[in-house]
PDB file of C-alpha atoms in Angstrom:
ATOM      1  CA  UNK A   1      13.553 -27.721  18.559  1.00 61.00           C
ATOM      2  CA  UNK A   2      12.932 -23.985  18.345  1.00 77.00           C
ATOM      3  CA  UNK A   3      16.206 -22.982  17.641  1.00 82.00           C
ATOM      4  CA  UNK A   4      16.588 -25.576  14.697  1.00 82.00           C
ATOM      5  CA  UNK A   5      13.301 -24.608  13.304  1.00 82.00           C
ATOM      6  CA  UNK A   6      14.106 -20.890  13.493  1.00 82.00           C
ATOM      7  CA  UNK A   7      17.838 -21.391  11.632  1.00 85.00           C
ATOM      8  CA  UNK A   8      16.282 -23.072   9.204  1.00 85.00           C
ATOM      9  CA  UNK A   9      13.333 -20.839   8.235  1.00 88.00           C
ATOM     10  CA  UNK A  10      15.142 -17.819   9.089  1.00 85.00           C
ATOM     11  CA  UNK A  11      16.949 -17.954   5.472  1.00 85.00           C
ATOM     12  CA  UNK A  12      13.724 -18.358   3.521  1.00 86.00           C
ATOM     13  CA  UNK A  13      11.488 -16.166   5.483  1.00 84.00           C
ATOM     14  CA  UNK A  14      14.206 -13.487   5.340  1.00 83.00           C
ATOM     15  CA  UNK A  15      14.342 -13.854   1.438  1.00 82.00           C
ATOM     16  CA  UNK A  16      10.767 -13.967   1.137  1.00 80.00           C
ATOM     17  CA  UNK A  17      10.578 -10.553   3.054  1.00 76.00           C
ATOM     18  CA  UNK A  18      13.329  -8.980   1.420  1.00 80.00           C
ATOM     19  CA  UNK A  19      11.364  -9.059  -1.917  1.00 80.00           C
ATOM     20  CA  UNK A  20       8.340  -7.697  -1.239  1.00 83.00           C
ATOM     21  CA  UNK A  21       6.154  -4.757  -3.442  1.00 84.00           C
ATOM     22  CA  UNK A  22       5.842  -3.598   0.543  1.00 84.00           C
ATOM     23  CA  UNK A  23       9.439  -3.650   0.774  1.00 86.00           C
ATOM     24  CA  UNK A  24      10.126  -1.616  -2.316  1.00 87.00           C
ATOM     25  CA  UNK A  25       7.482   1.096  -1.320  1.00 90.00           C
ATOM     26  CA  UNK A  26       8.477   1.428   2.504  1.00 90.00           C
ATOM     27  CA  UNK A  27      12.730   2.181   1.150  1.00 90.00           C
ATOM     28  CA  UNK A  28      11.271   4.153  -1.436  1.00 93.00           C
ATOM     29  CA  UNK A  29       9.070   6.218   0.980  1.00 94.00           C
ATOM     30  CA  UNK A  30      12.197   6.227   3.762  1.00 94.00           C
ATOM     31  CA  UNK A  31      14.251   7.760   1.031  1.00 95.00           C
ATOM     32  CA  UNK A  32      12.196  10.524  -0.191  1.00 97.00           C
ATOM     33  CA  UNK A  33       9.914  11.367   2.542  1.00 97.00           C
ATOM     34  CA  UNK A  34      12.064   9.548   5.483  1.00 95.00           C
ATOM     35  CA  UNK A  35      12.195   6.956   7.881  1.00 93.00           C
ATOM     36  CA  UNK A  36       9.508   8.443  10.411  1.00 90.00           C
ATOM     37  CA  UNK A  37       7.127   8.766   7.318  1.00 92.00           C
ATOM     38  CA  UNK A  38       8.081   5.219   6.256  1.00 91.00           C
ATOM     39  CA  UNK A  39       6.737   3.864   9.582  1.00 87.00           C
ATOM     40  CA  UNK A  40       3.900   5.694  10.075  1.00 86.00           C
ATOM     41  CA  UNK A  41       2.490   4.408   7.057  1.00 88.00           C
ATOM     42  CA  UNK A  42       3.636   0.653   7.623  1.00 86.00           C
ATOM     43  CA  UNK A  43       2.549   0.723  11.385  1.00 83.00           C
ATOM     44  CA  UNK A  44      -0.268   3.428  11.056  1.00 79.00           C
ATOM     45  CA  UNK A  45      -3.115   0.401  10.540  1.00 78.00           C
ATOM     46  CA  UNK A  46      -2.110  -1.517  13.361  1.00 77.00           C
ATOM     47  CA  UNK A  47      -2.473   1.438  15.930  1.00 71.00           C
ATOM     48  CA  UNK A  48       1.058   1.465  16.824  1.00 73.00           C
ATOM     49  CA  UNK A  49       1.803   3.562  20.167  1.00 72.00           C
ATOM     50  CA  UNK A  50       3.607   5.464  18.198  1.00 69.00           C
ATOM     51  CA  UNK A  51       0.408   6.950  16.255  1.00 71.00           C
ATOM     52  CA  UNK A  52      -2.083   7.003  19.117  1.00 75.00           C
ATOM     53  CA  UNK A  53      -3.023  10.547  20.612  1.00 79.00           C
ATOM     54  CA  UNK A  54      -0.263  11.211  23.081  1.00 80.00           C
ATOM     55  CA  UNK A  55      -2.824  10.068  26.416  1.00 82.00           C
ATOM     56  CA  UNK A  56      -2.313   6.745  24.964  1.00 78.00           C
ATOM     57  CA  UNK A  57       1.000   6.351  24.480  1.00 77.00           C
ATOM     58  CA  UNK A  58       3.490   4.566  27.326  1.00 76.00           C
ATOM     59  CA  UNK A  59       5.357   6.775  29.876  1.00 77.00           C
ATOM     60  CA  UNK A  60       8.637   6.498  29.261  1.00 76.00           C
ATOM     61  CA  UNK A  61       9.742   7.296  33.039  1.00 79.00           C
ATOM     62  CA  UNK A  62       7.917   3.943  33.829  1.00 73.00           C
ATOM     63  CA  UNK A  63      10.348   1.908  31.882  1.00 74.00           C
ATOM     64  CA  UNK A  64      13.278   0.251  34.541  1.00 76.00           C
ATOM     65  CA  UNK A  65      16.445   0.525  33.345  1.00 72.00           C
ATOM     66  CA  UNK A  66      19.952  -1.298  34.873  1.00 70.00           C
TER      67      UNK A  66
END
């Protein structure tokens, strides 16, 4: 059931995202300030790891890899 539900919204939710304002600004930023600018300023309200002083971030040598 979740893989029926997901092909079918996937076409509309993807449209619906793909014309945006939010769209427009975060290509517009990526092409004249660039991409790390871009998501700073889409992911900067959530508190993304990414923006958090660096004693809050994740260790990278803790991730396993294969």
């Amino acid at each position: 059931m979740g893989l029926a539900s997901t092909q079918m919204l996937g076409g509309i939710i993807d449209g619906l995202m793909r014309n945006t304002p939010r769209r427009s600004t975060f290509i517009r930023t990526a092409q004249t300030q660039g991409a790390r600018a871009a998501v700073e300023r889409r992911d900067g309200p959530f508190g993304d790891y990414s923006q958090a002083p660096p004693e809050l971030r994740p260790d990278p040598s803790h991730v396993i890899t294969p």
